[in-house]
Each structure stands twice: as C-alpha cells, then as structure tokens.
mmCIF file of C-alpha atoms in Angstrom:
data_model
loop_
_atom_site.group_PDB
_atom_site.id
_atom_site.type_symbol
_atom_site.label_atom_id
_atom_site.label_comp_id
_atom_site.label_asym_id
_atom_site.label_seq_id
_atom_site.Cartn_x
_atom_site.Cartn_y
_atom_site.Cartn_z
ATOM 1 C CA GLN A 17 -6.638 34.524 -113.012
ATOM 2 C CA VAL A 18 -4.867 31.579 -111.438
ATOM 3 C CA GLN A 19 -4.836 31.717 -107.642
ATOM 4 C CA LEU A 20 -3.661 29.370 -104.937
ATOM 5 C CA VAL A 21 -4.931 30.441 -101.515
ATOM 6 C CA GLN A 22 -3.636 28.668 -98.448
ATOM 7 C CA SER A 23 -5.019 28.190 -94.958
ATOM 8 C CA GLY A 24 -3.868 30.253 -91.999
ATOM 9 C CA ALA A 25 -1.095 29.927 -89.478
ATOM 10 C CA GLU A 26 -1.009 26.980 -87.093
ATOM 11 C CA LEU A 27 0.594 26.469 -83.679
ATOM 12 C CA LYS A 28 1.152 22.832 -82.766
ATOM 13 C CA LYS A 29 2.801 20.914 -79.961
ATOM 14 C CA PRO A 30 5.573 18.405 -80.631
ATOM 15 C CA GLY A 31 4.125 15.033 -81.580
ATOM 16 C CA ALA A 32 0.915 16.492 -82.982
ATOM 17 C CA SER A 33 -0.211 16.606 -86.613
ATOM 18 C CA VAL A 34 -0.989 19.539 -88.879
ATOM 19 C CA LYS A 35 -3.033 19.756 -92.060
ATOM 20 C CA VAL A 36 -2.521 22.682 -94.440
ATOM 21 C CA ALA A 37 -4.945 23.507 -97.246
ATOM 22 C CA CYS A 38 -4.335 25.011 -100.697
ATOM 23 C CA LYS A 39 -7.452 26.112 -102.610
ATOM 24 C CA SER A 40 -7.136 26.601 -106.369
ATOM 25 C CA SER A 41 -9.157 28.864 -108.641
ATOM 26 C CA GLY A 42 -8.971 30.348 -112.119
ATOM 27 C CA TYR A 43 -8.146 27.100 -113.938
ATOM 28 C CA THR A 44 -9.258 23.481 -114.282
ATOM 29 C CA PHE A 45 -8.194 21.976 -110.955
ATOM 30 C CA THR A 46 -7.667 18.439 -112.201
ATOM 31 C CA LYS A 47 -5.322 19.410 -115.050
ATOM 32 C CA TYR A 48 -2.244 20.328 -113.010
ATOM 33 C CA TYR A 49 -0.226 18.623 -110.301
ATOM 34 C CA ILE A 50 0.529 20.542 -107.107
ATOM 35 C CA HIS A 51 3.912 20.612 -105.311
ATOM 36 C CA TRP A 52 4.389 21.245 -101.607
ATOM 37 C CA VAL A 53 7.581 23.099 -100.665
ATOM 38 C CA ARG A 54 8.596 24.305 -97.222
ATOM 39 C CA GLN A 55 10.990 26.928 -95.894
ATOM 40 C CA ALA A 56 12.338 26.869 -92.361
ATOM 41 C CA PRO A 57 13.113 30.259 -90.766
ATOM 42 C CA GLY A 58 16.038 31.874 -92.548
ATOM 43 C CA GLN A 59 16.582 28.773 -94.688
ATOM 44 C CA GLY A 60 16.127 27.744 -98.310
ATOM 45 C CA LEU A 61 13.357 25.952 -100.166
ATOM 46 C CA GLU A 62 12.776 22.232 -99.594
ATOM 47 C CA TRP A 63 10.575 20.054 -101.793
ATOM 48 C CA MET A 64 8.221 17.805 -99.827
ATOM 49 C CA GLY A 65 6.181 16.067 -102.494
ATOM 50 C CA ILE A 66 3.611 16.330 -105.253
ATOM 51 C CA ILE A 67 0.002 15.327 -105.780
ATOM 52 C CA ASN A 68 -2.074 14.717 -108.882
ATOM 53 C CA PRO A 69 -5.477 16.221 -108.037
ATOM 54 C CA ASN A 70 -6.994 13.964 -110.685
ATOM 55 C CA GLY A 71 -6.986 10.649 -108.911
ATOM 56 C CA GLY A 72 -4.844 11.601 -105.908
ATOM 57 C CA GLY A 73 -1.581 9.951 -106.938
ATOM 58 C CA THR A 74 1.359 11.192 -104.878
ATOM 59 C CA ALA A 75 5.145 11.158 -104.665
ATOM 60 C CA TYR A 76 6.965 12.185 -101.513
ATOM 61 C CA ALA A 77 10.511 13.176 -100.694
ATOM 62 C CA GLN A 78 12.350 10.349 -98.962
ATOM 63 C CA LYS A 79 12.865 12.548 -95.912
ATOM 64 C CA PHE A 80 9.128 12.693 -95.157
ATOM 65 C CA GLN A 81 8.140 9.139 -96.042
ATOM 66 C CA GLY A 82 5.982 7.626 -93.336
ATOM 67 C CA ARG A 83 4.748 10.839 -91.768
ATOM 68 C CA ILE A 84 3.353 12.833 -94.711
ATOM 69 C CA ASN A 85 0.058 12.506 -96.537
ATOM 70 C CA MET A 86 -1.237 14.589 -99.428
ATOM 71 C CA THR A 87 -4.876 14.504 -100.482
ATOM 72 C CA SER A 88 -7.168 16.354 -102.866
ATOM 73 C CA ASP A 89 -10.839 17.291 -102.864
ATOM 74 C CA THR A 90 -12.117 17.951 -106.361
ATOM 75 C CA SER A 91 -15.460 19.246 -105.014
ATOM 76 C CA THR A 92 -13.693 22.251 -103.473
ATOM 77 C CA SER A 93 -10.583 22.387 -105.722
ATOM 78 C CA THR A 94 -8.424 22.028 -102.646
ATOM 79 C CA VAL A 95 -5.308 19.995 -101.941
ATOM 80 C CA TYR A 96 -4.025 19.229 -98.472
ATOM 81 C CA VAL A 97 -0.741 18.248 -96.907
ATOM 82 C CA GLU A 98 -0.743 16.577 -93.512
ATOM 83 C CA LEU A 99 2.446 16.136 -91.540
ATOM 84 C CA LYS A 100 2.434 13.906 -88.467
ATOM 85 C CA SER A 101 4.677 13.477 -85.430
ATOM 86 C CA LEU A 102 5.706 17.108 -85.598
ATOM 87 C CA ARG A 103 9.097 18.202 -84.268
ATOM 88 C CA SER A 104 10.490 21.648 -83.600
ATOM 89 C CA ASP A 105 12.448 21.508 -86.852
ATOM 90 C CA ASP A 106 9.155 21.236 -88.773
ATOM 91 C CA THR A 107 8.591 24.898 -87.938
ATOM 92 C CA ALA A 108 8.435 26.475 -91.374
ATOM 93 C CA ILE A 109 6.357 28.239 -93.987
ATOM 94 C CA TYR A 110 4.629 25.679 -96.187
ATOM 95 C CA PHE A 111 3.948 26.639 -99.818
ATOM 96 C CA CYS A 112 1.900 24.970 -102.520
ATOM 97 C CA ALA A 113 2.866 25.540 -106.171
ATOM 98 C CA ARG A 114 1.285 24.469 -109.437
ATOM 99 C CA GLU A 115 3.416 22.213 -111.618
ATOM 100 C CA ASP A 116 3.381 23.331 -115.256
ATOM 101 C CA GLN A 117 5.819 24.648 -117.859
ATOM 102 C CA TYR A 118 6.651 27.573 -115.585
ATOM 103 C CA THR A 119 5.889 26.569 -111.961
ATOM 104 C CA ALA A 120 5.037 30.251 -111.586
ATOM 105 C CA TYR A 121 1.905 30.019 -109.452
ATOM 106 C CA TRP A 122 2.472 29.691 -105.731
ATOM 107 C CA GLY A 123 0.277 30.013 -102.682
ATOM 108 C CA GLN A 124 1.022 32.780 -100.204
ATOM 109 C CA GLY A 125 2.434 30.324 -97.664
ATOM 110 C CA SER A 126 1.171 28.939 -94.354
ATOM 111 C CA LEU A 127 3.282 29.306 -91.214
ATOM 112 C CA VAL A 128 3.382 26.215 -89.031
ATOM 113 C CA THR A 129 5.017 26.673 -85.645
ATOM 114 C CA VAL A 130 5.866 23.645 -83.518
ATOM 115 C CA SER A 131 6.469 24.545 -79.895
ATOM 116 C CA SER A 132 5.659 23.191 -76.481
ATOM 117 C CA ASP B 1 19.210 13.255 -106.426
ATOM 118 C CA VAL B 2 20.120 16.282 -108.521
ATOM 119 C CA VAL B 3 22.114 18.715 -106.391
ATOM 120 C CA VAL B 4 22.079 22.369 -107.375
ATOM 121 C CA THR B 5 24.812 24.683 -106.087
ATOM 122 C CA GLN B 6 24.672 28.475 -106.244
ATOM 123 C CA THR B 7 27.466 31.002 -105.937
ATOM 124 C CA PRO B 8 27.933 33.443 -104.389
ATOM 125 C CA LEU B 9 25.661 33.095 -101.365
ATOM 126 C CA SER B 10 25.505 36.843 -100.933
ATOM 127 C CA LEU B 11 26.028 39.855 -103.126
ATOM 128 C CA SER B 12 26.174 43.589 -102.381
ATOM 129 C CA VAL B 13 25.690 45.776 -105.441
ATOM 130 C CA THR B 14 25.591 49.510 -106.085
ATOM 131 C CA PRO B 15 22.418 50.628 -107.893
ATOM 132 C CA GLY B 16 22.992 50.789 -111.635
ATOM 133 C CA GLN B 17 25.793 48.222 -111.535
ATOM 134 C CA PRO B 18 25.507 44.673 -112.915
ATOM 135 C CA ALA B 19 25.165 41.492 -110.893
ATOM 136 C CA SER B 20 25.705 37.862 -111.743
ATOM 137 C CA ILE B 21 24.733 34.625 -109.979
ATOM 138 C CA SER B 22 25.961 31.172 -110.929
ATOM 139 C CA CYS B 23 24.111 27.871 -110.606
ATOM 140 C CA ARG B 24 25.718 24.477 -111.158
ATOM 141 C CA SER B 25 23.911 21.137 -111.178
ATOM 142 C CA SER B 26 25.302 17.707 -110.403
ATOM 143 C CA GLN B 27 23.989 16.362 -113.701
ATOM 144 C CA SER B 28 22.875 17.742 -117.038
ATOM 145 C CA LEU B 29 19.495 19.464 -117.029
ATOM 146 C CA LEU B 30 19.050 18.871 -120.771
ATOM 147 C CA HIS B 31 16.055 16.596 -121.258
ATOM 148 C CA THR B 32 15.571 14.202 -124.159
ATOM 149 C CA ASP B 33 12.722 16.489 -125.278
ATOM 150 C CA GLY B 34 15.350 19.148 -126.074
ATOM 151 C CA LYS B 35 14.419 21.491 -123.245
ATOM 152 C CA THR B 36 16.664 22.377 -120.323
ATOM 153 C CA TYR B 37 14.779 22.519 -117.035
ATOM 154 C CA LEU B 38 16.476 25.295 -115.128
ATOM 155 C CA TYR B 39 14.537 28.175 -113.554
ATOM 156 C CA TRP B 40 15.338 31.350 -111.616
ATOM 157 C CA TYR B 41 13.189 32.834 -108.859
ATOM 158 C CA LEU B 42 13.355 35.914 -106.648
ATOM 159 C CA GLN B 43 11.899 35.728 -103.154
ATOM 160 C CA LYS B 44 11.189 39.007 -101.429
ATOM 161 C CA PRO B 45 10.632 39.108 -97.648
ATOM 162 C CA GLY B 46 7.302 37.669 -96.590
ATOM 163 C CA GLN B 47 6.422 36.524 -100.114
ATOM 164 C CA PRO B 48 6.505 33.279 -102.067
ATOM 165 C CA PRO B 49 9.145 32.922 -104.784
ATOM 166 C CA GLN B 50 8.311 34.768 -107.992
ATOM 167 C CA LEU B 51 9.409 33.333 -111.331
ATOM 168 C CA LEU B 52 11.915 35.371 -113.315
ATOM 169 C CA ILE B 53 13.324 32.961 -115.912
ATOM 170 C CA TYR B 54 12.147 29.565 -117.170
ATOM 171 C CA GLU B 55 14.024 26.990 -119.240
ATOM 172 C CA VAL B 56 17.369 28.765 -118.813
ATOM 173 C CA SER B 57 16.771 31.966 -120.734
ATOM 174 C CA ASN B 58 13.065 32.786 -121.147
ATOM 175 C CA ARG B 59 11.815 35.766 -119.179
ATOM 176 C CA PHE B 60 8.436 35.196 -117.589
ATOM 177 C CA SER B 61 5.609 37.618 -118.293
ATOM 178 C CA GLY B 62 6.204 41.050 -116.769
ATOM 179 C CA VAL B 63 9.844 40.459 -115.838
ATOM 180 C CA PRO B 64 12.031 43.463 -116.744
ATOM 181 C CA ASP B 65 14.530 42.943 -119.542
ATOM 182 C CA ARG B 66 17.439 43.823 -117.246
ATOM 183 C CA PHE B 67 17.141 40.172 -116.103
ATOM 184 C CA SER B 68 18.678 37.547 -118.379
ATOM 185 C CA GLY B 69 19.548 33.887 -118.081
ATOM 186 C CA SER B 70 22.104 31.823 -119.924
ATOM 187 C CA GLY B 71 23.932 28.516 -119.804
ATOM 188 C CA SER B 72 23.619 24.916 -120.800
ATOM 189 C CA GLY B 73 24.091 21.399 -119.489
ATOM 190 C CA THR B 74 25.192 21.858 -115.894
ATOM 191 C CA ASP B 75 26.294 25.509 -115.729
ATOM 192 C CA PHE B 76 23.941 28.456 -115.669
ATOM 193 C CA THR B 77 24.021 32.180 -114.950
ATOM 194 C CA LEU B 78 21.489 34.826 -114.016
ATOM 195 C CA LYS B 79 22.531 38.381 -114.863
ATOM 196 C CA ILE B 80 21.012 41.677 -113.863
ATOM 197 C CA SER B 81 22.319 44.340 -116.216
ATOM 198 C CA ARG B 82 21.641 47.300 -113.914
ATOM 199 C CA VAL B 83 20.539 46.543 -110.364
ATOM 200 C CA GLU B 84 17.666 48.541 -108.935
ATOM 201 C CA ALA B 85 16.524 48.889 -105.327
ATOM 202 C CA GLU B 86 13.486 46.680 -105.985
ATOM 203 C CA ASP B 87 15.761 43.765 -106.932
ATOM 204 C CA VAL B 88 16.737 43.045 -103.312
ATOM 205 C CA GLY B 89 15.826 39.629 -102.007
ATOM 206 C CA ILE B 90 16.990 36.050 -102.298
ATOM 207 C CA TYR B 91 17.524 34.487 -105.712
ATOM 208 C CA TYR B 92 17.067 30.746 -106.184
ATOM 209 C CA CYS B 93 17.751 28.495 -109.112
ATOM 210 C CA MET B 94 15.582 25.402 -109.414
ATOM 211 C CA GLN B 95 15.816 22.246 -111.509
ATOM 212 C CA SER B 96 12.979 19.970 -112.615
ATOM 213 C CA ILE B 97 14.737 17.487 -114.907
ATOM 214 C CA LYS B 98 13.842 14.650 -112.561
ATOM 215 C CA LEU B 99 10.149 15.283 -112.043
ATOM 216 C CA PRO B 100 8.225 14.768 -109.841
ATOM 217 C CA GLU B 101 11.103 15.901 -107.629
ATOM 218 C CA ILE B 102 12.356 19.483 -107.891
ATOM 219 C CA THR B 103 15.404 20.843 -106.129
ATOM 220 C CA PHE B 104 16.587 24.349 -105.364
ATOM 221 C CA GLY B 105 19.933 26.002 -104.935
ATOM 222 C CA GLN B 106 20.827 27.360 -101.500
ATOM 223 C CA GLY B 107 19.839 30.886 -102.482
ATOM 224 C CA THR B 108 21.827 34.071 -103.106
ATOM 225 C CA ARG B 109 21.002 37.115 -101.020
ATOM 226 C CA LEU B 110 21.224 40.364 -102.986
ATOM 227 C CA GLU B 111 21.534 43.621 -101.078
ATOM 228 C CA ILE B 112 22.014 47.178 -102.216
ATOM 229 C CA LYS B 113 25.137 49.098 -101.219
#
C-alpha cells in the first residue's frame, strides 16, 4: 500500500535551517510528483512547492522563493524540503502529499517549532 | 493565483441533520481536458487531510455515501446528508486547475450540537 512516512519533530532557533524528510513506499517513486504543504498552529493549509522525484525539477510558491530547497534521493525513495533563515512564523506542521488524480496520499506531518 | 473561498467558516449540526459547505473559486476550475479540478478533504485533529471527494462529485474509496459533492465552474458544494459524530473536524476544498500550484479554502469547522 502507498505510504509516505515523514521525519520527526524539530526544534530550531530563529535564523537556522531545517530539513524535513518524506520517505515513499508501495509505488514507483519516480512516477509521481510530491507536494509540500504546511499548516501553522490553528491555521489552514498552505502550499509550499512541488518536486519531480525523477530528475529533481521543482516549483516553489513565490512566498518561499530564495529560502526553500526541495531535493530527492531515488536510492532511498525520499524527498526533502529544506527551509532556511527560519522565523517564528515558520512554526508549523509540514506535510508531503503525492500528486496524482486524487492527491489522496499524505504523510503524517512533521512539526517544526522555531523558538529562541 | 486562484483564490478559493469557503462558507461558512464554522458549522454546528445536530446528529442526523444535514450540513452543507460552499466553495467558490476566483476562476473556473473546468480544464480543457473536460475535468473540473475541485476536491474536498476532512482533517481530523492531529491527522493529515483525508480525501472525501475528487473532481467535484466522485467519492473516494471508502467514503460513506452520506457525503456528496456538486457544482461546476466556480461554485461548488459539499453536502452531508445526515451528520454523524465521526464527521467532526475541519473541511477544506482544494483546487488544482493551475498545477503545479494547488490552493485551499480557509476551512470550515464542523462541530456537533
């Protein structure tokens, strides 16, 4: 069965960087793009960007341009999102989701807390 | 950018009664391929969103038939024919007409009276 399993919670100081992992299983990793979506505490869902695991092509939301980087590792079927220059308002749960006809498969979420 | 607006933002419903949520987009979600890229999700506390409806009106596998979606163009509706206690959570509509970008409505919180 399709599974997206994400890395654990992170606590970072303002100005630092964080890298969150999303490991895929149960399907051919290179066939489907992966979205990253985040959710600040008590807030809605915000699209951050998308990566093509086959070749690593990316597209990012304008809001994150310049401080976001998405990568993929086909040897481990894992995609990563790295966010730099963290601020307190980057505190959120970060989700990965597979792009397909349904966009039904999501990771469990990774909590990133930014605090001094 | 495609802006998606949901109403109401909160809903309190007696078990067994119907519920309805509206979603309006700033531009048509009808693609040239003939499909309309509007989805409905339910997010329960501490969980990722779970897909209920895809392409306006298609129930995803395992979704109870008390959930239905309708609409076209820019105006869409999610209906729950008889609300149950397990339906509590936040409902989001999502559009993907302008891939790679997807956008979500603000969310509608459903609670049980």
